Amino acid sequence: MSERIPLPFPTGWFCVHDAAELAPGQVATVHCFGRDLVLFRGEDGGAHAVEPYCPHLGAHLGVGGVVVGNAIRCPFHHWHFDGSGRCVEIPYAKRIPPAARVAIWPLVERNGLLFVWYHPDGVAPWWEVPTVPEWGSDEWSEPTVRRFEVKTHPQEMAENTVDAVHFQFVHGTPRTPEMEARIDGHVFRAHQGLTFTTPQGEVKGSVEIQQHGCGIGVTRFRGIVDTLLLITGIPVDDELHRSTIRFIVKKLPGDEEATRNVGRAFVSEIERQYGQDIPIWENKRHLARPVLCDGDGPIALLRRFYAQFYPGAPAPAAGERAAG
Ligand code: FES
Ligand SMILES: [Fe+2]
């Protein structure tokens, strides 16, 4: 853990790759949770995540490893490992040693993305990656993607979402919106009324936030146009977080140009807000006991939600909620 942000890596599902960017036969290495993880897709289309180091003599499977059929072949002595991590072939041995296996990480493919399950002790997943029904629908635009690497921890970025007051003082929004939030097991839900300022005057709208564990956020803005943000984050190491925002906009019937313009305006607004938040995130400390006041929004509730994903922490009471 870093001294500036003394929080462990949280357990859960985290997006590691775009599904389309790992074609059958491809191998990719991603750095996350302070280590390398090797992804490969077999000829049958199944994607897998394995620990990088071959149990034979320690070669890195992501550096020169090749997909052969549905297995990955180590570059060093050509041992083959299938998606379950088992060694299925050694070209020069009569017998495969029973201990010849690489550890695997659970992986699912959903909403066009690959998610891996992280648990420090290898405990199996106890919840599922949500399906976003709007994703891939004809009624919605193609996603626009923005990626950010920020020297922070996922909890610090998540706190920003419920830190109602900072929207006014950091982002210059007209007034602090009301926010209601509750913990629903592994899902944190928040709802907020919003006022959009347009050249034609103010328009009432809302934002609905679902945070599934610590790595997947689905935010729906309703108002002038409906917009959906799929926000995935993954810790790279103790102090570096990779965040990817994918925006889709509900198409305005018969007006592609307007849909594009709304999308562009939204993306630039989010980029503006991230630009303002990043210097704060990258220089602040995480205070275990912050001095909060009554107008702060549900920051303490979000911290209780996060605590369930840390090693040894008790689960929060179901249905716990806060407003303010
Ligand atoms: S180190 Fe992988 S096959 Fe020898
Ligand atoms: Fe912010």
Short mmCIF file of C-alpha atoms and ligand atoms in Angstrom, two decimals:
data_model
loop_
_atom_site.label_atom_id
_atom_site.label_comp_id
_atom_site.label_asym_id
_atom_site.label_seq_id
_atom_site.Cartn_x
_atom_site.Cartn_y
_atom_site.Cartn_z
CA MET A 1 0.00 0.00 0.00
CA SER A 2 1.19 3.50 -0.66
CA GLU A 3 1.83 5.86 2.24
CA ARG A 4 -0.19 8.63 0.61
CA ILE A 5 -3.20 6.37 -0.05
CA PRO A 6 -3.08 3.49 2.48
CA LEU A 7 -5.84 1.44 0.87
CA PRO A 8 -5.42 -2.15 -0.38
CA PHE A 9 -6.49 -3.35 -3.82
CA PRO A 10 -10.23 -4.05 -3.77
CA THR A 11 -11.72 -7.39 -4.80
CA GLY A 12 -14.05 -7.53 -7.78
CA TRP A 13 -14.46 -7.48 -11.55
CA PHE A 14 -12.22 -5.11 -13.46
CA CYS A 15 -12.08 -4.38 -17.18
CA VAL A 16 -8.72 -5.35 -18.66
CA HIS A 17 -9.23 -5.09 -22.41
CA ASP A 18 -11.59 -4.37 -25.28
CA ALA A 19 -12.91 -7.74 -26.45
CA ALA A 20 -12.53 -6.82 -30.14
CA GLU A 21 -8.85 -6.01 -29.62
CA LEU A 22 -8.06 -9.57 -28.60
CA ALA A 23 -8.76 -11.62 -31.73
CA PRO A 24 -8.53 -15.43 -31.81
CA GLY A 25 -4.84 -16.34 -31.76
CA GLN A 26 -3.77 -13.10 -30.05
CA VAL A 27 -1.83 -12.67 -26.81
CA ALA A 28 -1.70 -9.47 -24.74
CA THR A 29 -0.01 -8.50 -21.49
CA VAL A 30 -1.71 -6.04 -19.17
CA HIS A 31 -0.18 -4.56 -16.06
CA CYS A 32 -2.66 -4.31 -13.20
CA PHE A 33 -2.73 -4.86 -9.44
CA GLY A 34 1.04 -4.31 -9.42
CA ARG A 35 1.78 -7.30 -11.65
CA ASP A 36 1.51 -8.57 -15.22
CA LEU A 37 -1.42 -10.62 -16.41
CA VAL A 38 -1.39 -12.44 -19.76
CA LEU A 39 -4.53 -12.61 -21.88
CA PHE A 40 -4.99 -14.90 -24.83
CA ARG A 41 -7.84 -15.95 -27.08
CA GLY A 42 -7.95 -19.50 -28.39
CA GLU A 43 -8.98 -20.48 -31.90
CA ASP A 44 -12.40 -21.44 -30.46
CA GLY A 45 -12.97 -17.78 -29.47
CA GLY A 46 -12.59 -18.30 -25.71
CA ALA A 47 -10.59 -15.60 -23.94
CA HIS A 48 -8.46 -16.43 -20.89
CA ALA A 49 -6.32 -14.65 -18.31
CA VAL A 50 -3.28 -16.43 -16.87
CA GLU A 51 -0.41 -15.57 -14.56
CA PRO A 52 2.61 -14.67 -16.69
CA TYR A 53 5.34 -16.98 -15.39
CA CYS A 54 5.66 -20.48 -16.75
CA PRO A 55 5.96 -23.09 -13.95
CA HIS A 56 8.73 -24.87 -15.87
CA LEU A 57 11.60 -22.39 -15.74
CA GLY A 58 9.80 -19.09 -15.36
CA ALA A 59 9.59 -17.61 -18.85
CA HIS A 60 7.05 -14.81 -19.35
CA LEU A 61 4.17 -16.19 -21.44
CA GLY A 62 3.28 -12.71 -22.71
CA VAL A 63 6.71 -12.22 -24.29
CA GLY A 64 6.91 -14.58 -27.22
CA GLY A 65 4.04 -16.81 -26.11
CA VAL A 66 1.95 -18.07 -29.04
CA VAL A 67 -1.61 -19.38 -29.23
CA VAL A 68 -1.72 -22.93 -30.57
CA GLY A 69 -5.28 -24.22 -30.91
CA ASN A 70 -6.91 -23.22 -27.63
CA ALA A 71 -3.73 -23.13 -25.59
CA ILE A 72 -0.85 -20.72 -25.08
CA ARG A 73 2.62 -22.04 -25.87
CA CYS A 74 5.53 -20.89 -23.73
CA PRO A 75 8.32 -19.30 -25.79
CA PHE A 76 11.10 -21.10 -23.88
CA HIS A 77 10.55 -24.90 -24.19
CA HIS A 78 7.12 -24.97 -25.87
CA TRP A 79 4.99 -26.26 -23.01
CA HIS A 80 1.30 -25.63 -23.81
CA PHE A 81 -1.24 -24.38 -21.23
CA ASP A 82 -4.99 -24.38 -21.87
CA GLY A 83 -7.58 -21.89 -20.58
CA SER A 84 -7.92 -23.80 -17.29
CA GLY A 85 -4.19 -23.28 -16.71
CA ARG A 86 -3.38 -26.97 -17.15
CA CYS A 87 -0.30 -28.00 -19.12
CA VAL A 88 -1.69 -30.04 -22.02
CA GLU A 89 1.46 -30.69 -23.99
CA ILE A 90 5.20 -30.91 -23.55
CA PRO A 91 6.65 -31.73 -26.95
CA TYR A 92 9.65 -33.66 -25.58
CA ALA A 93 8.30 -35.33 -22.39
CA LYS A 94 6.59 -38.71 -21.96
CA ARG A 95 4.66 -37.59 -18.90
CA ILE A 96 3.25 -34.17 -17.94
CA PRO A 97 4.09 -33.36 -14.28
CA PRO A 98 0.84 -32.88 -12.29
CA ALA A 99 2.11 -29.55 -10.91
CA ALA A 100 2.56 -28.17 -14.43
CA ARG A 101 -0.14 -25.51 -14.41
CA VAL A 102 -0.37 -21.75 -14.41
CA ALA A 103 -2.78 -19.90 -12.16
CA ILE A 104 -5.73 -18.39 -14.00
CA TRP A 105 -7.98 -15.45 -13.22
CA PRO A 106 -11.74 -15.76 -13.82
CA LEU A 107 -12.59 -13.83 -17.01
CA VAL A 108 -15.90 -12.85 -18.60
CA GLU A 109 -16.70 -11.08 -21.82
CA ARG A 110 -19.59 -8.60 -21.58
CA ASN A 111 -20.68 -5.34 -23.23
CA GLY A 112 -17.79 -5.79 -25.69
CA LEU A 113 -15.23 -5.83 -22.88
CA LEU A 114 -13.11 -8.38 -21.04
CA PHE A 115 -13.36 -8.36 -17.24
CA VAL A 116 -11.15 -10.27 -14.81
CA TRP A 117 -11.96 -11.10 -11.21
CA TYR A 118 -9.35 -10.03 -8.67
CA HIS A 119 -9.17 -11.53 -5.19
CA PRO A 120 -5.88 -11.54 -3.25
CA ASP A 121 -6.48 -15.12 -2.02
CA GLY A 122 -8.11 -16.48 -5.16
CA VAL A 123 -11.66 -16.60 -3.73
CA ALA A 124 -14.22 -17.19 -6.53
CA PRO A 125 -16.57 -14.40 -7.74
CA TRP A 126 -19.76 -13.90 -5.72
CA TRP A 127 -21.47 -11.48 -8.09
CA GLU A 128 -21.69 -10.97 -11.84
CA VAL A 129 -20.62 -8.28 -14.27
CA PRO A 130 -23.82 -6.38 -15.19
CA THR A 131 -25.19 -6.42 -18.71
CA VAL A 132 -25.95 -2.90 -19.94
CA PRO A 133 -29.08 -3.24 -22.13
CA GLU A 134 -28.41 0.01 -24.01
CA TRP A 135 -25.01 -1.29 -25.14
CA GLY A 136 -25.05 -2.24 -28.84
CA SER A 137 -28.67 -1.10 -29.31
CA ASP A 138 -29.59 0.61 -32.61
CA GLU A 139 -31.22 3.39 -30.64
CA TRP A 140 -27.91 4.46 -29.17
CA SER A 141 -24.76 5.90 -30.77
CA GLU A 142 -21.46 4.07 -31.10
CA PRO A 143 -19.27 4.59 -28.03
CA THR A 144 -16.75 7.40 -27.76
CA VAL A 145 -13.87 6.34 -25.56
CA ARG A 146 -11.60 8.39 -23.32
CA ARG A 147 -8.82 6.90 -21.21
CA PHE A 148 -7.14 8.50 -18.23
CA GLU A 149 -4.22 7.37 -16.07
CA VAL A 150 -4.37 9.09 -12.71
CA LYS A 151 -2.02 8.77 -9.74
CA THR A 152 -4.72 7.68 -7.33
CA HIS A 153 -6.77 4.73 -6.06
CA PRO A 154 -10.25 3.72 -7.31
CA GLN A 155 -11.91 4.64 -4.01
CA GLU A 156 -10.60 8.19 -4.24
CA MET A 157 -12.11 8.61 -7.71
CA ALA A 158 -15.40 7.03 -6.61
CA GLU A 159 -15.66 9.43 -3.68
CA ASN A 160 -15.61 12.25 -6.16
CA THR A 161 -18.92 11.07 -7.62
CA VAL A 162 -20.78 11.49 -4.33
CA ASP A 163 -18.83 14.54 -3.19
CA ALA A 164 -21.76 16.78 -4.02
CA VAL A 165 -20.16 20.04 -2.95
CA HIS A 166 -17.05 19.84 -5.14
CA PHE A 167 -19.20 20.05 -8.28
CA GLN A 168 -19.90 23.64 -7.34
CA PHE A 169 -16.45 24.70 -6.17
CA VAL A 170 -14.25 22.67 -8.54
CA HIS A 171 -16.45 22.37 -11.61
CA GLY A 172 -18.47 25.56 -11.31
CA THR A 173 -21.90 23.95 -11.57
CA PRO A 174 -24.61 26.41 -10.54
CA ARG A 175 -25.60 24.82 -7.24
CA THR A 176 -24.99 21.71 -5.20
CA PRO A 177 -27.43 19.08 -6.44
CA GLU A 178 -29.41 16.95 -3.99
CA MET A 179 -28.16 13.37 -3.89
CA GLU A 180 -29.76 10.22 -2.53
CA ALA A 181 -27.65 7.10 -2.20
CA ARG A 182 -27.92 3.57 -0.92
CA ILE A 183 -25.95 0.36 -0.65
CA ASP A 184 -27.52 -2.60 -2.40
CA GLY A 185 -25.09 -5.45 -1.65
CA HIS A 186 -22.25 -5.14 -4.18
CA VAL A 187 -24.04 -2.22 -5.93
CA PHE A 188 -23.92 1.38 -4.79
CA ARG A 189 -26.80 3.44 -6.17
CA ALA A 190 -27.05 7.20 -6.20
CA HIS A 191 -29.59 9.55 -7.73
CA GLN A 192 -29.39 13.27 -8.21
CA GLY A 193 -31.56 15.95 -9.75
CA LEU A 194 -29.65 18.13 -12.23
CA THR A 195 -30.19 21.42 -13.96
CA PHE A 196 -28.65 21.84 -17.39
CA THR A 197 -27.97 25.37 -18.52
CA THR A 198 -28.63 25.82 -22.25
CA PRO A 199 -28.85 28.88 -24.48
CA GLN A 200 -32.65 28.43 -24.27
CA GLY A 201 -32.61 28.46 -20.46
CA GLU A 202 -32.47 25.83 -17.74
CA VAL A 203 -33.57 22.22 -18.34
CA LYS A 204 -34.34 19.82 -15.49
CA GLY A 205 -32.79 16.38 -15.62
CA SER A 206 -31.30 13.69 -13.46
CA VAL A 207 -28.30 11.47 -13.06
CA GLU A 208 -28.50 7.89 -11.88
CA ILE A 209 -25.31 6.19 -10.77
CA GLN A 210 -24.73 2.48 -10.30
CA GLN A 211 -21.36 1.39 -9.04
CA HIS A 212 -20.91 -2.39 -9.34
CA GLY A 213 -18.08 -3.24 -7.00
CA CYS A 214 -15.09 -0.96 -7.40
CA GLY A 215 -14.33 -1.39 -11.10
CA ILE A 216 -17.59 -0.84 -13.00
CA GLY A 217 -19.76 2.26 -13.03
CA VAL A 218 -22.89 2.81 -15.11
CA THR A 219 -24.09 6.40 -15.10
CA ARG A 220 -27.26 7.47 -16.90
CA PHE A 221 -27.94 11.15 -17.53
CA ARG A 222 -31.49 12.07 -18.46
CA GLY A 223 -32.57 15.53 -19.50
CA ILE A 224 -31.86 17.28 -22.76
CA VAL A 225 -30.75 13.96 -24.25
CA ASP A 226 -30.15 10.59 -22.65
CA THR A 227 -26.50 9.74 -22.24
CA LEU A 228 -24.91 6.67 -20.73
CA LEU A 229 -21.39 6.41 -19.39
CA LEU A 230 -19.81 3.04 -18.82
CA ILE A 231 -16.90 3.81 -16.56
CA THR A 232 -14.38 1.07 -15.92
CA GLY A 233 -11.35 1.43 -13.73
CA ILE A 234 -8.49 -0.82 -12.71
CA PRO A 235 -5.59 -0.28 -10.33
CA VAL A 236 -2.30 -0.42 -12.23
CA ASP A 237 -0.36 -0.39 -8.97
CA ASP A 238 -0.69 1.07 -5.45
CA GLU A 239 -0.87 4.64 -6.68
CA LEU A 240 -1.83 4.52 -10.32
CA HIS A 241 -5.35 4.03 -11.60
CA ARG A 242 -6.44 3.51 -15.20
CA SER A 243 -9.93 4.81 -15.88
CA THR A 244 -11.81 4.41 -19.15
CA ILE A 245 -15.03 6.21 -19.95
CA ARG A 246 -17.19 4.99 -22.80
CA PHE A 247 -20.03 7.34 -23.75
CA ILE A 248 -23.09 6.50 -25.73
CA VAL A 249 -25.90 8.90 -26.60
CA LYS A 250 -29.51 8.01 -27.32
CA LYS A 251 -30.01 8.92 -30.97
CA LEU A 252 -32.21 11.91 -31.65
CA PRO A 253 -34.62 10.60 -34.31
CA GLY A 254 -33.56 11.67 -37.81
CA ASP A 255 -30.85 13.98 -36.55
CA GLU A 256 -27.43 12.34 -36.61
CA GLU A 257 -25.64 15.66 -36.56
CA ALA A 258 -27.39 16.74 -33.34
CA THR A 259 -26.64 13.35 -31.73
CA ARG A 260 -22.97 13.79 -32.61
CA ASN A 261 -22.93 17.34 -31.24
CA VAL A 262 -24.49 16.28 -27.95
CA GLY A 263 -21.94 13.47 -27.68
CA ARG A 264 -19.07 15.88 -28.38
CA ALA A 265 -20.32 18.44 -25.86
CA PHE A 266 -20.67 15.73 -23.22
CA VAL A 267 -17.20 14.34 -23.83
CA SER A 268 -15.63 17.78 -23.61
CA GLU A 269 -17.52 18.51 -20.38
CA ILE A 270 -16.25 15.27 -18.81
CA GLU A 271 -12.72 16.03 -20.02
CA ARG A 272 -13.00 19.49 -18.49
CA GLN A 273 -14.14 18.04 -15.15
CA TYR A 274 -11.41 15.37 -15.13
CA GLY A 275 -8.86 18.08 -15.93
CA GLN A 276 -10.03 19.91 -12.81
CA ASP A 277 -10.19 16.82 -10.59
CA ILE A 278 -6.85 15.24 -11.58
CA PRO A 279 -4.52 17.75 -9.82
CA ILE A 280 -6.57 17.30 -6.63
CA TRP A 281 -6.58 13.48 -6.84
CA GLU A 282 -2.87 13.29 -7.65
CA ASN A 283 -1.79 15.47 -4.73
CA LYS A 284 -4.29 14.75 -1.96
CA ARG A 285 -3.79 12.21 0.83
CA HIS A 286 -6.42 9.66 1.75
CA LEU A 287 -7.59 10.49 5.27
CA ALA A 288 -8.95 7.46 7.11
CA ARG A 289 -10.81 9.80 9.48
CA PRO A 290 -11.86 12.86 7.53
CA VAL A 291 -13.68 15.66 9.31
CA LEU A 292 -16.99 15.71 7.46
CA CYS A 293 -19.89 18.13 7.88
CA ASP A 294 -23.63 17.86 7.31
CA GLY A 295 -23.62 19.29 3.78
CA ASP A 296 -20.97 16.94 2.39
CA GLY A 297 -23.03 14.27 0.63
CA PRO A 298 -22.86 10.50 1.17
CA ILE A 299 -19.07 10.17 1.36
CA ALA A 300 -19.14 8.09 4.56
CA LEU A 301 -21.75 5.77 3.01
CA LEU A 302 -19.56 5.26 -0.05
CA ARG A 303 -16.64 4.39 2.23
CA ARG A 304 -18.75 1.75 3.98
CA PHE A 305 -19.68 0.37 0.57
CA TYR A 306 -16.03 0.16 -0.44
CA ALA A 307 -15.01 -1.50 2.84
CA GLN A 308 -16.81 -4.73 1.85
CA PHE A 309 -14.28 -5.25 -0.96
CA TYR A 310 -11.18 -5.04 1.24
CA PRO A 311 -9.60 -8.09 2.86
CA GLY A 312 -11.16 -8.96 6.21
CA ALA A 313 -13.72 -6.14 6.27
CA PRO A 314 -17.33 -6.83 7.29
CA ALA A 315 -20.07 -6.47 4.68
CA PRO A 316 -22.23 -3.35 5.04
CA ALA A 317 -25.83 -3.60 6.20
CA ALA A 318 -28.09 -4.25 3.18
CA GLY A 319 -30.26 -1.33 2.19
CA GLU A 320 -28.21 1.19 4.14
CA ARG A 321 -28.94 4.58 2.67
CA ALA A 322 -28.19 8.25 2.99
CA ALA A 323 -29.51 11.44 1.53
CA GLY A 324 -27.88 14.81 1.46
S1 FES B 1 9.99 -21.99 -19.17
FE1 FES B 1 8.12 -22.32 -20.16
S2 FES B 1 8.41 -24.13 -21.22
FE2 FES B 1 10.26 -23.85 -20.15
FE FE B 2 -15.17 15.93 -10.08
#
